[in-house]
C-alpha cells in the first residue's frame, strides 16, 4: 500500500491575491450600482451590480475562511504577523479582520431590507444600511492591508517593490470607500459645501495618508491616490460606454497627499507623533485650497470666503487629530513584520495598547460628530417651487416614479410613498403619470382620466403643462404631466395625487390616490 500524499500546504499569497481581485470587482460593483440606480432605477436584490458587490464579497470571504482553516490545521506556511486564538481556531489577524468586514457587509443586506420595509425606498447613500456596508468594506480592506504587511520579506513579497505595490492596493480600496461615501458631493460636484464636505474628508483621508506614510513610505499615499484616480477614470469610461450616469472623478486625493509627502521629505525625524499631527492638518489645509480653486474655476460656483474661513479651524484640528490616529494605525501595520513587536514600535506593549484604545475612541467620537440633524422650515408654498414645463422627465428623479414601481400599482385605491433626497440643483419632476402595456392603450386610457395634484393643501393647476410620453425599462408606455420644480428648501411636504376616471369610463379604470411624503434636505 502506497504512502498517503502529504497534506496540502499553502502560503498566504494566493489568498491575498484572490482578495485583491475580488475586492476590485466589488469596487466596480459599488459604482455600477449607483449608476444603475440613477440610470435604470431601483431594482431587485439580483440586479447585476449587486452580483458584483456581493459576489466579490463572497469570494473575499471564501479566501479569508480558507486561510483561517489552513492556519488552524497548521497548513498555512510562511505566515507572518499576529495570529489570534479563539478556542481551537488560529486566526491570522489580517484574514480575521477581512472576514469580519465581509460579515458586516453581508449583515447589511437584512438591515437594508428592514429599513426599506419600515421607511420605504431611500434615495440617499447616507442611510444606515449603506453606511454599514461602507464600514464593513473598510474593515475588510484594512484586513487585507494587514495581511500584506505581515508578509513583508516573505515568499513572493521578498521583493520590496512588489510588496510596496501590493500595499498600495488596499489603500486604494480605502480611498474608494471615502469617495463613495461622499455621496452627492461626488455625484453632483456643485453641491459641495465649504464646511461639512471638507470636514468629512478631514475625518477620514488623513487616517489613510498618515498610516500609509508610516507603514510604506512618504510617497505611498500619493501613489495610492494616483492609482485611485486611474481606477475612477477607467470606471467612468466604462459607465460612459454603456450609457450610464457617472460619478465625478474628483476630488483628487493625490494632490494634498503629495503636499504631505513633501513635509515628510523635508524632515529628518519623520516617525514622531507631532509630525503626524502636522501632516494631518496640512492635508486638510491643502484639500480646502484645492477644492476652493476647483469650485471657483472648474464648477463656476466659488465658495464664499467667510464660510471657508469660518469652517477652516475645525477642519484643520480634525485633520491633525485624525492624522495622529493614522500614525497609530501605521505603527500597528509595522508591528506586523517587526521582530520586536509592539514594544519596538511604540516603546512598550502597554503604550501600544493605550494608543490603540485612544485611537478607537477618537474615531468613534469623530464619526459620531458627522450626525447633523436637519433643521426643517415650514412646508413649501407652491410659489417657492418655481414650477415650469418640461419636454422630458428623468424617471429616477420623478416623485411619482415611486408610485409606478410600487408593488400595489395600479391595483390599490390608495398608495403611500416616501421620497427623501438632498437638494442637488437638478430640476425635480413632480407631475403624476399613467402607464399602459402599449402606446395605443395608453392613448385610449389617457382620454378617460383626470389628474390632480394638491401640495400641502394647495391645488396645483396641471392644465398648463404638457403630457410627456416615456417608455419604462420594463416595457410599459407611460405619460407624465411634464412639470418640474426648479427650487426647493429644507422641508417636509405632503403631495396628494389623484388619478380619476371621467364619467362613462370603463370599469377597468379605477381611481387611484397617491399620498406622498416628500422630504427635502440641505446638501
XYZ file of C-alpha atoms in Angstrom:
523
model
C 0.000 0.000 0.000
C 1.462 3.383 -1.056
C 2.165 6.161 1.386
C -0.542 8.803 1.837
C 0.125 12.014 -0.077
C 1.489 14.825 2.072
C -1.136 17.333 3.278
C -1.618 20.416 1.145
C 0.386 23.390 2.361
C -0.019 26.888 1.007
C 1.377 30.319 1.731
C -0.895 33.346 2.345
C -0.012 34.818 -1.058
C -2.768 33.172 -3.198
C -5.427 34.164 -0.665
C -4.169 37.757 -0.689
C -4.245 37.855 -4.494
C -7.788 36.448 -4.599
C -8.878 39.030 -2.021
C -7.403 41.903 -4.029
C -9.019 40.790 -7.308
C -12.410 40.140 -5.709
C -12.211 43.477 -3.899
C -11.613 45.238 -7.219
C -14.735 43.569 -8.660
C -16.755 44.711 -5.651
C -15.389 48.257 -6.086
C -16.634 48.287 -9.684
C -19.970 46.932 -8.439
C -20.396 49.774 -5.938
C -20.020 52.480 -8.587
C -22.013 50.415 -11.091
C -24.829 50.142 -8.535
C -25.035 53.906 -8.035
C -25.027 54.423 -11.801
C -27.685 51.712 -12.185
C -29.993 53.455 -9.712
C -29.522 56.791 -11.471
C -29.992 55.363 -14.981
C -32.252 52.302 -14.714
C -33.827 52.862 -11.307
C -34.088 50.833 -8.150
C -34.134 47.134 -8.864
C -34.219 43.747 -7.157
C -31.539 42.207 -4.965
C -30.413 40.214 -8.013
C -29.591 43.269 -10.118
C -26.256 42.924 -11.935
C -24.344 45.489 -9.794
C -25.381 43.646 -6.635
C -23.917 40.445 -8.052
C -20.564 42.192 -8.435
C -20.735 43.609 -4.895
C -21.905 40.516 -3.047
C -20.175 38.101 -5.398
C -16.882 39.880 -4.840
C -17.503 39.968 -1.106
C -18.327 36.255 -1.067
C -15.091 35.407 -2.866
C -13.120 37.511 -0.358
C -14.871 35.693 2.488
C -14.069 32.279 0.996
C -10.402 33.286 0.681
C -10.335 34.509 4.299
C -12.027 31.422 5.728
C -9.797 29.120 3.683
C -6.684 30.857 5.019
C -8.012 30.637 8.586
C -8.862 26.936 8.140
C -5.385 26.146 6.832
C -3.761 28.168 9.621
C -5.832 26.294 12.218
C -4.691 22.959 10.786
C -1.070 24.089 10.618
C -1.006 24.063 6.814
C -0.585 27.798 6.139
C 3.179 28.109 5.885
C 5.482 31.127 5.835
C 2.851 33.120 7.710
C 3.888 36.426 9.238
C 2.155 38.807 11.592
C -0.032 38.297 14.627
C -2.113 35.149 14.976
C -5.046 35.332 17.386
C -6.586 32.310 19.083
C -10.256 31.525 19.718
C -10.514 28.050 21.165
C -9.056 25.666 18.583
C -9.033 28.336 15.874
C -5.858 30.112 14.817
C -6.837 33.468 13.339
C -4.206 35.367 11.320
C -5.036 38.994 12.141
C -5.330 40.237 8.566
C -7.575 37.442 7.328
C -9.681 37.559 10.507
C -10.277 41.316 10.069
C -11.133 40.833 6.411
C -13.605 38.048 7.242
C -15.198 40.265 9.895
C -15.583 43.107 7.398
C -17.217 40.797 4.875
C -19.641 39.573 7.544
C -20.594 43.177 8.350
C -21.327 43.752 4.636
C -23.483 40.610 4.434
C -25.410 41.632 7.555
C -26.139 44.966 5.857
C -28.477 43.089 3.482
C -31.174 42.249 6.093
C -30.619 45.686 7.620
C -31.305 47.245 4.210
C -34.417 45.129 3.620
C -35.771 46.003 7.078
C -35.015 49.698 6.525
C -36.935 49.675 3.244
C -39.852 47.820 4.829
C -40.139 50.384 7.640
C -39.178 53.656 5.925
C -39.618 52.912 2.230
C -37.067 53.046 -0.572
C -34.341 55.529 0.366
C -32.718 57.863 -2.123
C -29.671 58.651 -0.007
C -26.278 56.998 0.213
C -26.145 58.230 3.833
C -28.636 55.654 5.121
C -27.707 53.291 7.981
C -27.647 50.122 5.817
C -25.401 51.760 3.215
C -23.039 53.121 5.848
C -22.938 49.696 7.492
C -21.768 48.306 4.165
C -19.106 51.022 3.942
C -17.826 50.228 7.445
C -17.690 46.529 6.582
C -15.839 47.228 3.360
C -13.319 49.460 5.137
C -12.690 46.790 7.791
C -12.218 44.241 5.008
C -9.721 46.467 3.195
C -7.830 47.037 6.449
C -7.698 43.280 6.922
C -6.115 42.734 3.517
C -3.705 45.587 4.286
C -2.607 43.851 7.500
C -2.315 40.504 5.694
C 0.035 42.032 3.100
C 2.013 43.941 5.738
C 2.611 40.690 7.623
C 4.165 39.082 4.534
C 6.902 41.680 4.109
C 10.124 39.856 3.218
C 8.337 36.519 2.824
C 7.647 34.405 -0.251
C 6.558 36.419 -3.253
C 6.849 39.593 -1.191
C 10.568 39.208 -0.612
C 10.810 41.698 -3.449
C 10.442 45.045 -1.725
C 8.985 46.777 -4.787
C 6.302 44.123 -5.205
C 5.362 44.320 -1.535
C 5.088 48.121 -1.718
C 2.844 47.933 -4.792
C 0.641 45.348 -3.093
C 0.341 47.607 -0.016
C -0.955 50.420 -2.223
C -3.975 48.420 -3.412
C -5.875 48.224 -0.085
C -5.104 51.933 0.374
C -6.859 52.483 -2.972
C -9.784 50.474 -1.623
C -9.988 52.658 1.480
C -9.929 55.824 -0.653
C -12.721 54.307 -2.735
C -14.950 53.908 0.319
C -14.341 57.525 1.319
C -15.032 58.746 -2.225
C -18.279 56.803 -2.499
C -19.362 57.858 0.997
C -19.090 61.495 -0.037
C -22.390 60.733 -1.774
C -23.952 63.712 -3.577
C -20.689 65.636 -3.257
C -19.151 63.279 -5.825
C -22.347 62.622 -7.803
C -23.206 66.319 -8.148
C -19.983 68.294 -7.550
C -21.792 71.634 -7.484
C -23.427 70.630 -4.157
C -20.075 70.617 -2.325
C -20.186 72.831 0.730
C -17.242 74.796 2.181
C -17.783 73.418 5.689
C -19.235 69.911 6.040
C -17.663 68.453 2.872
C -14.030 69.270 3.866
C -14.843 68.206 7.434
C -15.911 64.713 6.311
C -12.731 64.385 4.252
C -10.606 65.566 7.191
C -12.302 62.896 9.338
C -11.224 60.079 7.048
C -8.475 60.582 4.491
C -5.654 61.774 6.831
C -6.042 58.418 8.591
C -5.236 56.628 5.323
C -2.494 59.049 4.299
C -0.509 59.109 7.555
C -0.895 55.351 8.067
C 0.435 54.804 4.549
C 3.341 57.176 5.140
C 4.382 55.460 8.373
C 3.961 51.889 7.109
C 5.098 52.119 3.483
C 6.824 55.447 2.870
C 6.226 59.191 2.352
C 5.095 58.906 -1.255
C 2.955 55.768 -0.881
C -0.337 57.655 -0.286
C 0.365 59.859 -3.310
C 0.827 56.796 -5.496
C -2.298 55.253 -3.980
C -4.178 58.454 -4.790
C -2.947 58.358 -8.379
C -3.923 54.683 -8.701
C -7.373 55.508 -7.356
C -7.668 58.375 -9.840
C -6.740 55.988 -12.662
C -9.310 53.459 -11.410
C -12.113 56.009 -11.200
C -11.289 57.299 -14.701
C -11.485 53.730 -16.054
C -14.796 53.170 -14.212
C -16.064 56.496 -15.551
C -15.157 55.433 -19.085
C -16.795 52.040 -18.655
C -20.046 53.576 -17.412
C -19.982 56.115 -20.248
C -19.529 53.309 -22.786
C -22.784 51.653 -21.669
C -24.678 54.946 -21.390
C -24.919 55.073 -17.590
C -24.746 58.109 -15.308
C -21.235 58.605 -13.979
C -19.679 59.903 -10.747
C -17.219 62.771 -10.644
C -13.562 61.743 -10.762
C -12.770 64.460 -8.227
C -11.633 65.104 -5.565
C -8.076 64.125 -6.461
C -6.716 62.897 -3.129
C -3.219 62.536 -4.595
C -2.687 66.325 -4.643
C -2.882 67.022 -0.873
C -1.193 63.656 -0.239
C 1.782 64.904 -2.284
C 1.936 68.037 -0.127
C 2.122 65.819 2.972
C 4.855 63.748 1.310
C 6.814 66.971 0.811
C 6.541 67.695 4.547
C 7.953 64.276 5.433
C 10.674 64.516 2.784
C 11.817 67.834 4.272
C 12.246 66.443 7.796
C 14.933 64.182 9.200
C 12.885 62.685 12.024
C 9.642 61.592 10.439
C 8.336 58.969 12.868
C 7.328 61.387 15.609
C 3.684 61.779 16.595
C 3.962 65.554 16.251
C 4.778 65.204 12.555
C 1.625 63.108 12.125
C -0.431 65.908 13.712
C 1.168 68.424 11.342
C 0.732 66.095 8.352
C -2.976 65.609 9.018
C -3.560 69.344 9.378
C -1.526 70.047 6.245
C -3.578 67.531 4.274
C -6.807 69.215 5.411
C -5.481 72.691 4.534
C -4.256 71.556 1.111
C -7.588 69.878 0.425
C -9.555 73.038 1.234
C -7.286 75.108 -1.016
C -7.570 72.580 -3.859
C -11.339 72.293 -3.644
C -11.811 76.065 -3.295
C -9.931 76.510 -6.561
C -11.878 73.672 -8.203
C -15.249 75.108 -7.198
C -14.271 78.548 -8.474
C -12.506 77.643 -11.719
C -13.988 74.310 -12.829
C -17.517 74.302 -11.370
C -18.092 78.044 -11.551
C -19.619 78.222 -8.057
C -16.917 79.697 -5.796
C -17.285 79.116 -2.084
C -17.977 82.252 -0.014
C -14.703 83.252 1.624
C -16.290 83.933 5.009
C -17.765 80.417 5.170
C -14.437 78.852 4.181
C -12.540 80.782 6.858
C -15.203 80.117 9.496
C -15.039 76.352 8.931
C -11.268 76.111 8.468
C -10.125 75.912 12.154
C -12.328 72.901 12.905
C -11.269 71.217 9.659
C -7.565 71.714 10.458
C -7.894 70.445 14.030
C -9.857 67.443 12.796
C -7.241 66.650 10.165
C -4.487 66.876 12.795
C -6.247 64.551 15.246
C -7.134 62.004 12.566
C -3.550 62.192 11.308
C -2.475 61.083 14.784
C -4.909 58.153 14.571
C -3.294 57.281 11.238
C 0.093 57.326 12.978
C -1.206 54.681 15.398
C -2.620 52.561 12.575
C 0.628 52.821 10.625
C 2.507 51.750 13.747
C 0.440 48.592 14.096
C 0.986 47.824 10.417
C 4.733 47.986 11.131
C 4.264 45.683 14.107
C 3.114 43.034 11.603
C 6.685 42.488 10.408
C 8.707 43.843 13.303
C 10.714 41.259 15.274
C 10.411 43.348 18.411
C 6.634 43.610 18.086
C 4.578 46.446 19.537
C 7.183 47.257 22.179
C 9.736 48.108 19.478
C 7.351 50.374 17.522
C 5.529 52.118 20.390
C 8.132 51.940 23.152
C 6.295 49.315 25.197
C 3.413 46.902 24.866
C 1.427 48.954 27.393
C 1.862 52.137 25.355
C 0.723 50.269 22.243
C -2.444 49.092 24.000
C -3.199 52.594 25.278
C -2.583 54.089 21.829
C -4.963 51.576 20.258
C -7.712 52.300 22.796
C -7.397 56.061 22.369
C -7.378 55.774 18.570
C -10.555 53.681 18.556
C -12.341 56.056 20.934
C -11.279 59.092 18.896
C -12.571 57.554 15.667
C -15.896 56.572 17.229
C -16.384 60.068 18.648
C -15.260 61.668 15.376
C -17.671 59.612 13.303
C -20.492 60.412 15.740
C -19.923 64.129 15.109
C -20.934 63.683 11.465
C -24.550 63.341 12.582
C -26.118 66.673 11.775
C -29.892 66.750 12.365
C -31.625 68.555 9.527
C -33.484 71.688 10.568
C -36.668 71.897 8.529
C -38.605 75.019 7.722
C -42.375 75.128 7.247
C -43.916 73.164 4.364
C -43.315 74.703 0.970
C -45.732 77.066 -0.716
C -46.465 76.408 -4.390
C -44.771 79.684 -5.374
C -41.492 78.515 -3.833
C -41.239 75.530 -6.187
C -40.540 77.718 -9.253
C -42.573 75.389 -11.472
C -42.030 75.236 -15.205
C -42.933 72.882 -18.083
C -40.503 70.265 -19.339
C -40.416 68.140 -22.512
C -38.539 65.329 -20.765
C -38.936 63.537 -17.439
C -35.888 61.778 -15.916
C -37.683 58.760 -14.484
C -35.467 58.162 -11.483
C -35.746 61.803 -10.402
C -39.558 61.908 -10.557
C -41.502 61.838 -7.288
C -44.252 59.764 -8.918
C -41.738 57.119 -10.007
C -42.008 55.514 -6.548
C -45.731 55.026 -7.150
C -45.236 53.440 -10.574
C -42.795 50.850 -9.180
C -44.864 50.214 -6.060
C -45.897 46.589 -5.619
C -49.582 47.556 -5.431
C -49.685 49.814 -8.521
C -52.295 50.093 -10.058
C -54.455 47.665 -8.057
C -54.649 49.580 -4.776
C -57.010 52.502 -4.391
C -54.546 54.312 -2.083
C -50.746 54.107 -2.291
C -48.414 55.664 0.292
C -44.893 56.586 -0.791
C -41.974 58.293 0.913
C -39.397 60.306 -1.008
C -36.333 61.790 0.663
C -33.428 63.444 -1.055
C -30.759 66.090 -0.946
C -31.359 69.235 -2.929
C -28.876 68.855 -5.782
C -29.919 71.643 -8.160
C -31.394 69.260 -10.735
C -34.972 70.117 -11.841
C -37.338 67.843 -9.927
C -40.280 66.308 -11.866
C -43.363 66.497 -9.642
C -46.137 65.583 -12.099
C -48.346 62.466 -11.919
C -48.350 59.746 -14.567
C -50.267 56.830 -16.030
C -48.934 53.703 -17.694
C -50.310 51.073 -20.057
C -48.899 47.952 -21.746
C -48.638 49.682 -25.150
C -48.926 53.112 -26.779
C -52.369 52.510 -28.298
C -53.921 51.521 -24.979
C -52.171 54.412 -23.228
C -53.727 56.893 -25.669
C -57.151 55.344 -25.149
C -56.955 55.395 -21.350
C -55.479 58.887 -21.102
C -58.576 60.320 -22.748
C -60.654 58.862 -19.916
C -58.560 60.001 -16.940
C -58.174 63.239 -14.982
C -55.034 64.142 -12.991
C -54.983 66.299 -9.874
C -52.200 67.345 -7.512
C -52.516 69.008 -4.118
C -49.352 70.038 -2.279
C -49.586 70.974 1.394
C -53.289 71.703 0.978
C -52.931 73.866 -2.153
C -54.098 72.604 -5.532
C -51.603 72.891 -8.410
C -53.174 73.550 -11.795
C -51.733 70.912 -14.137
C -53.557 72.038 -17.279
C -50.734 74.389 -18.284
C -48.171 71.598 -18.584
C -47.545 69.150 -21.463
C -48.060 65.402 -21.414
C -44.690 63.679 -21.843
C -44.598 60.120 -23.187
C -41.836 57.817 -21.959
C -41.190 54.088 -22.028
C -40.215 52.404 -18.776
C -37.374 49.883 -18.548
C -39.979 47.107 -18.121
C -41.573 47.996 -21.482
C -44.640 49.883 -20.223
C -45.639 53.041 -22.042
C -46.232 55.966 -19.695
C -47.423 59.538 -19.868
C -46.210 62.084 -17.301
C -47.504 65.570 -16.683
C -44.353 67.448 -17.654
C -43.809 69.852 -14.765
C -40.591 70.342 -12.781
C -39.617 72.290 -9.699
C -36.503 74.428 -10.092
C -36.172 75.376 -6.445
C -36.793 73.807 -3.028
C -35.710 74.306 0.554
C -35.328 72.004 3.551
C -38.863 70.956 4.465
C -41.324 68.108 4.907
C -44.210 68.178 2.458
C -47.377 66.313 1.590
C -48.121 65.682 -2.088
C -51.515 64.111 -2.821
C -52.034 62.827 -6.360
C -55.376 61.609 -7.659
C -55.998 59.838 -10.940
C -59.744 59.754 -11.524
C -61.708 58.158 -14.411
C -64.161 60.550 -16.070
C -67.863 59.790 -16.359
C -68.506 56.959 -18.790
C -65.039 55.423 -18.426
C -64.940 51.609 -18.453
C -64.967 49.862 -15.055
C -61.458 48.540 -15.715
C -60.195 52.038 -14.863
C -60.277 52.603 -11.116
C -59.465 55.803 -9.227
C -56.054 55.887 -7.531
C -54.876 58.188 -4.783
C -51.155 58.508 -4.115
C -50.189 60.110 -0.811
C -46.522 61.098 -0.918
C -44.398 62.394 1.928
C -41.635 64.387 0.246
C -38.637 65.467 2.322
C -36.012 67.906 1.040
C -32.639 68.128 2.826
C -29.743 70.554 2.612
C -26.595 69.217 0.904
